[in-house]
CSV table of C-alpha atoms and ligand atoms in Angstrom, one decimal:
chain,number,residue,atom,x,y,z
A,1,UNK,CA,0.0,0.0,0.0
A,2,UNK,CA,1.6,3.3,-1.1
A,3,UNK,CA,0.6,6.6,0.4
A,4,UNK,CA,1.8,10.0,-0.7
A,5,UNK,CA,1.5,12.9,1.7
A,6,UNK,CA,2.0,16.4,0.4
A,7,UNK,CA,2.6,19.7,2.2
A,8,UNK,CA,3.0,23.2,0.9
A,9,UNK,CA,5.8,25.8,1.0
A,10,UNK,CA,5.2,29.0,3.0
A,11,UNK,CA,2.9,31.7,1.5
A,12,UNK,CA,1.1,34.9,2.5
A,13,UNK,CA,3.9,36.2,4.6
A,14,UNK,CA,4.1,33.2,7.0
A,15,UNK,CA,7.7,32.2,7.6
A,16,UNK,CA,6.7,28.5,7.5
A,17,UNK,CA,3.7,26.4,6.5
A,18,UNK,CA,2.4,24.0,9.1
A,19,UNK,CA,1.3,21.5,6.3
A,20,UNK,CA,4.9,20.8,5.4
A,21,UNK,CA,6.0,20.7,9.1
A,22,UNK,CA,3.4,18.0,9.7
A,23,UNK,CA,4.2,16.1,6.5
A,24,UNK,CA,7.9,16.1,7.4
A,25,UNK,CA,7.1,14.6,10.8
A,26,UNK,CA,4.6,12.1,9.4
A,27,UNK,CA,7.3,10.8,7.0
A,28,UNK,CA,8.8,8.9,9.9
A,29,UNK,CA,5.6,6.9,10.4
A,30,UNK,CA,5.8,3.2,9.6
A,31,UNK,CA,3.4,0.4,9.5
A,32,UNK,CA,3.3,-3.2,8.1
A,33,UNK,CA,3.0,-3.1,4.3
A,34,UNK,CA,3.0,0.7,4.2
A,35,UNK,CA,5.2,2.6,1.7
A,36,UNK,CA,5.1,6.3,2.6
A,37,UNK,CA,6.4,9.2,0.5
A,38,UNK,CA,6.2,12.9,1.2
A,39,UNK,CA,6.4,15.8,-1.3
A,40,UNK,CA,6.7,19.6,-0.9
A,41,UNK,CA,4.5,21.5,-3.3
A,42,UNK,CA,4.6,25.1,-4.6
A,43,UNK,CA,1.9,27.6,-3.7
A,44,UNK,CA,1.3,28.3,-7.3
A,45,UNK,CA,-2.0,28.0,-9.3
A,46,UNK,CA,-0.1,27.3,-12.5
A,47,UNK,CA,2.8,25.0,-11.2
A,48,UNK,CA,1.1,22.9,-8.5
A,49,UNK,CA,-0.7,20.5,-10.9
A,50,UNK,CA,2.6,19.6,-12.7
A,51,UNK,CA,4.3,19.0,-9.3
A,52,UNK,CA,1.5,16.7,-8.2
A,53,UNK,CA,1.6,14.8,-11.5
A,54,UNK,CA,5.3,14.3,-11.2
A,55,UNK,CA,5.0,13.0,-7.6
A,56,UNK,CA,2.2,10.6,-8.6
A,57,UNK,CA,4.2,9.3,-11.5
A,58,UNK,CA,7.2,8.8,-9.2
A,59,UNK,CA,5.5,7.1,-6.3
A,60,UNK,CA,2.3,5.6,-8.0
A,61,UNK,CA,0.4,6.0,-4.7
A,62,UNK,CA,-2.9,4.2,-3.9
A,63,UNK,CA,-3.9,7.1,-1.7
A,64,UNK,CA,-2.8,10.8,-1.8
A,65,UNK,CA,-3.3,12.8,1.4
A,66,UNK,CA,-2.7,16.5,0.8
A,67,UNK,CA,-2.2,19.0,3.6
A,68,UNK,CA,-2.6,22.7,3.6
A,69,UNK,CA,-2.6,25.5,6.2
A,70,UNK,CA,-5.6,27.6,7.1
A,71,UNK,CA,-5.7,30.3,9.7
A,72,UNK,CA,-9.5,30.2,9.6
A,73,UNK,CA,-9.9,26.8,11.2
A,74,UNK,CA,-9.3,25.7,14.8
A,75,UNK,CA,-9.4,22.0,14.1
A,76,UNK,CA,-8.3,19.4,11.5
A,77,UNK,CA,-10.6,20.0,8.6
A,78,UNK,CA,-11.4,17.1,6.2
A,79,UNK,CA,-12.4,18.5,2.8
A,80,UNK,CA,-15.1,16.7,1.0
A,81,UNK,CA,-15.1,18.6,-2.3
A,82,UNK,CA,-13.0,20.5,-4.8
A,83,UNK,CA,-14.5,23.3,-7.0
A,84,UNK,CA,-13.6,24.0,-10.6
A,85,UNK,CA,-12.8,27.6,-9.7
A,86,UNK,CA,-9.7,29.8,-8.9
A,87,UNK,CA,-10.1,33.2,-7.4
A,88,UNK,CA,-7.6,35.2,-5.3
A,89,UNK,CA,-7.2,38.9,-4.7
A,90,UNK,CA,-4.0,38.3,-2.7
A,91,UNK,CA,-2.3,36.2,-5.4
A,92,UNK,CA,-0.2,33.1,-5.1
A,93,UNK,CA,3.6,32.9,-4.7
A,94,UNK,CA,4.0,33.8,-8.4
A,95,UNK,CA,1.8,36.8,-7.8
A,96,UNK,CA,-0.9,35.3,-10.0
A,97,UNK,CA,-4.3,36.6,-9.2
A,98,UNK,CA,-7.0,34.7,-11.0
A,99,UNK,CA,-10.5,36.2,-10.9
A,100,UNK,CA,-13.3,33.6,-11.0
A,101,UNK,CA,-11.4,31.4,-13.5
A,102,UNK,CA,-12.4,27.8,-14.1
A,103,UNK,CA,-9.5,25.3,-13.6
A,104,UNK,CA,-10.7,23.3,-16.6
A,105,UNK,CA,-13.3,25.0,-18.8
A,106,UNK,CA,-16.3,22.9,-19.5
A,107,UNK,CA,-15.5,20.2,-16.8
A,108,UNK,CA,-17.4,19.3,-13.7
A,109,UNK,CA,-18.1,22.2,-11.3
A,110,UNK,CA,-17.2,20.0,-8.4
A,111,UNK,CA,-15.4,16.8,-7.6
A,112,UNK,CA,-15.9,14.7,-4.4
A,113,UNK,CA,-13.5,12.5,-2.5
A,114,UNK,CA,-14.4,8.8,-2.7
A,115,UNK,CA,-12.6,8.1,0.7
A,116,UNK,CA,-14.9,7.4,3.6
A,117,UNK,CA,-14.7,10.9,5.1
A,118,UNK,CA,-17.2,10.3,7.9
A,119,UNK,CA,-15.4,7.2,9.1
A,120,UNK,CA,-12.1,9.1,9.0
A,121,UNK,CA,-13.6,12.0,10.9
A,122,UNK,CA,-14.8,9.7,13.6
A,123,UNK,CA,-11.5,7.9,13.8
A,124,UNK,CA,-9.7,11.3,14.6
A,125,UNK,CA,-12.3,12.5,17.0
A,126,UNK,CA,-12.1,9.2,18.9
A,127,UNK,CA,-8.4,10.0,19.4
A,128,UNK,CA,-9.6,13.1,21.2
A,129,UNK,CA,-8.4,15.4,18.4
A,130,UNK,CA,-10.8,18.2,17.3
A,131,UNK,CA,-11.8,17.7,13.7
A,132,UNK,CA,-14.6,18.6,11.3
A,133,UNK,CA,-15.8,17.8,7.8
A,134,UNK,CA,-15.9,20.8,5.4
A,135,UNK,CA,-17.8,21.3,2.2
A,136,UNK,CA,-15.4,24.0,0.8
A,137,UNK,CA,-11.7,23.9,0.5
A,138,UNK,CA,-11.8,27.5,-0.7
A,139,UNK,CA,-10.9,28.8,-4.1
A,140,UNK,CA,-7.1,29.3,-3.6
A,141,UNK,CA,-4.2,26.9,-4.4
A,142,UNK,CA,-5.3,24.1,-2.0
A,143,UNK,CA,-8.6,23.8,-3.9
A,144,UNK,CA,-6.7,24.0,-7.2
A,145,UNK,CA,-4.5,21.0,-6.1
A,146,UNK,CA,-7.5,19.0,-4.7
A,147,UNK,CA,-9.4,19.4,-8.0
A,148,UNK,CA,-6.3,18.1,-9.9
A,149,UNK,CA,-5.9,15.1,-7.6
A,150,UNK,CA,-9.6,14.2,-7.7
A,151,UNK,CA,-9.6,14.6,-11.5
A,152,UNK,CA,-6.7,12.1,-11.7
A,153,UNK,CA,-8.5,9.7,-9.3
A,154,UNK,CA,-11.4,9.4,-11.9
A,155,UNK,CA,-9.0,7.7,-14.4
A,156,UNK,CA,-7.7,5.0,-12.1
A,157,UNK,CA,-7.8,3.4,-8.7
A,158,UNK,CA,-6.0,6.2,-6.8
A,159,UNK,CA,-8.0,7.9,-4.0
A,160,UNK,CA,-7.3,11.3,-2.5
A,161,UNK,CA,-8.2,13.5,0.4
A,162,UNK,CA,-7.4,17.1,1.2
A,163,UNK,CA,-7.0,18.2,4.9
A,164,UNK,CA,-6.7,21.8,6.1
A,165,UNK,CA,-4.7,22.3,9.3
A,166,UNK,CA,-4.7,25.2,11.8
A,167,UNK,CA,-1.4,26.8,12.7
A,168,UNK,CA,0.5,24.9,15.3
A,169,UNK,CA,1.1,26.4,18.8
A,170,UNK,CA,4.8,27.0,18.2
A,171,UNK,CA,4.4,28.8,14.9
A,172,UNK,CA,5.0,32.5,14.6
A,173,UNK,CA,2.6,34.7,12.7
A,174,UNK,CA,1.6,38.3,12.3
A,175,UNK,CA,-2.1,37.2,12.3
A,176,UNK,CA,-3.1,37.4,16.0
A,177,UNK,CA,-6.6,35.9,15.2
A,178,UNK,CA,-5.1,32.7,13.8
A,179,UNK,CA,-6.3,29.5,15.4
A,180,UNK,CA,-3.8,27.0,16.8
A,181,UNK,CA,-3.4,23.3,17.7
A,182,UNK,CA,-0.5,21.3,19.1
A,183,UNK,CA,1.8,19.9,16.5
A,184,UNK,CA,1.7,16.4,18.1
A,185,UNK,CA,-2.1,16.3,17.7
A,186,UNK,CA,-2.0,17.1,14.0
A,187,UNK,CA,0.7,14.5,13.3
A,188,UNK,CA,-1.3,12.0,15.3
A,189,UNK,CA,-4.4,12.8,13.2
A,190,UNK,CA,-2.7,12.3,9.9
A,191,UNK,CA,-1.1,9.1,11.1
A,192,UNK,CA,-4.5,7.9,12.2
A,193,UNK,CA,-5.9,8.7,8.7
A,194,UNK,CA,-3.1,6.8,7.0
A,195,UNK,CA,-3.8,3.9,9.3
A,196,UNK,CA,-7.5,3.9,8.5
A,197,UNK,CA,-7.1,4.2,4.7
A,198,UNK,CA,-4.5,1.4,4.6
A,199,UNK,CA,-6.8,-0.9,6.7
A,200,UNK,CA,-9.3,-1.0,3.8
A,201,UNK,CA,-6.9,-2.5,1.2
B,1,PCA,N1,-3.0,26.9,2.2
B,1,PCA,C1,-3.5,27.6,1.0
B,1,PCA,C2,-2.5,27.2,-0.1
B,1,PCA,C3,-1.3,26.7,0.6
B,1,PCA,C4,-1.7,26.4,2.0
B,1,PCA,O1,-1.0,25.8,2.8
B,1,PCA,C5,-5.0,27.3,0.8
B,1,PCA,O2,-5.7,27.0,1.7
B,1,PCA,O3,-5.4,27.3,-0.4
């Protein structure tokens, strides 16, 4: 069973991105029959899809678990759906600012994960880690990546899930409103998800 975990580089003035910090730590996780790879992705609407495709070609994962940082959540947020839409006034790390652009013209407005998101949510909550299911991954680069991954899933047996994470307690930020969670809890949550998805195979 091959699992690819992705995290993002820093963006939006944050010196680090919690998603990569968690992915890095999760890379040490081991379980019987599990082959785990981690990949750092660019916060770029135009480059992120190519980076994902290259990583999928290299590792041929059964499951891709993508992580992203969100200052708007105070818990582990399991994303159910990706929209065929890009919009950002702030711009990405290439300073690209799409305005209500489709990712793929004429394709599905939304794609859904086929992983058992409710069961995964319960598994994390049972560990005592705050988590929720979300029906919007936003319209920024995380959503762009998720749409690409779910689009690739339709052509094969690969499955994918996107997870937004709050900042960790140790992380510095200029955003005093940002929600936080202990790093250890986020790492445990992702390891639990890997454990659950590999159990099915
Ligand atoms: N979060 C952004 C992109 C990179 C990241 O970590 C998002 O929510 O789209």
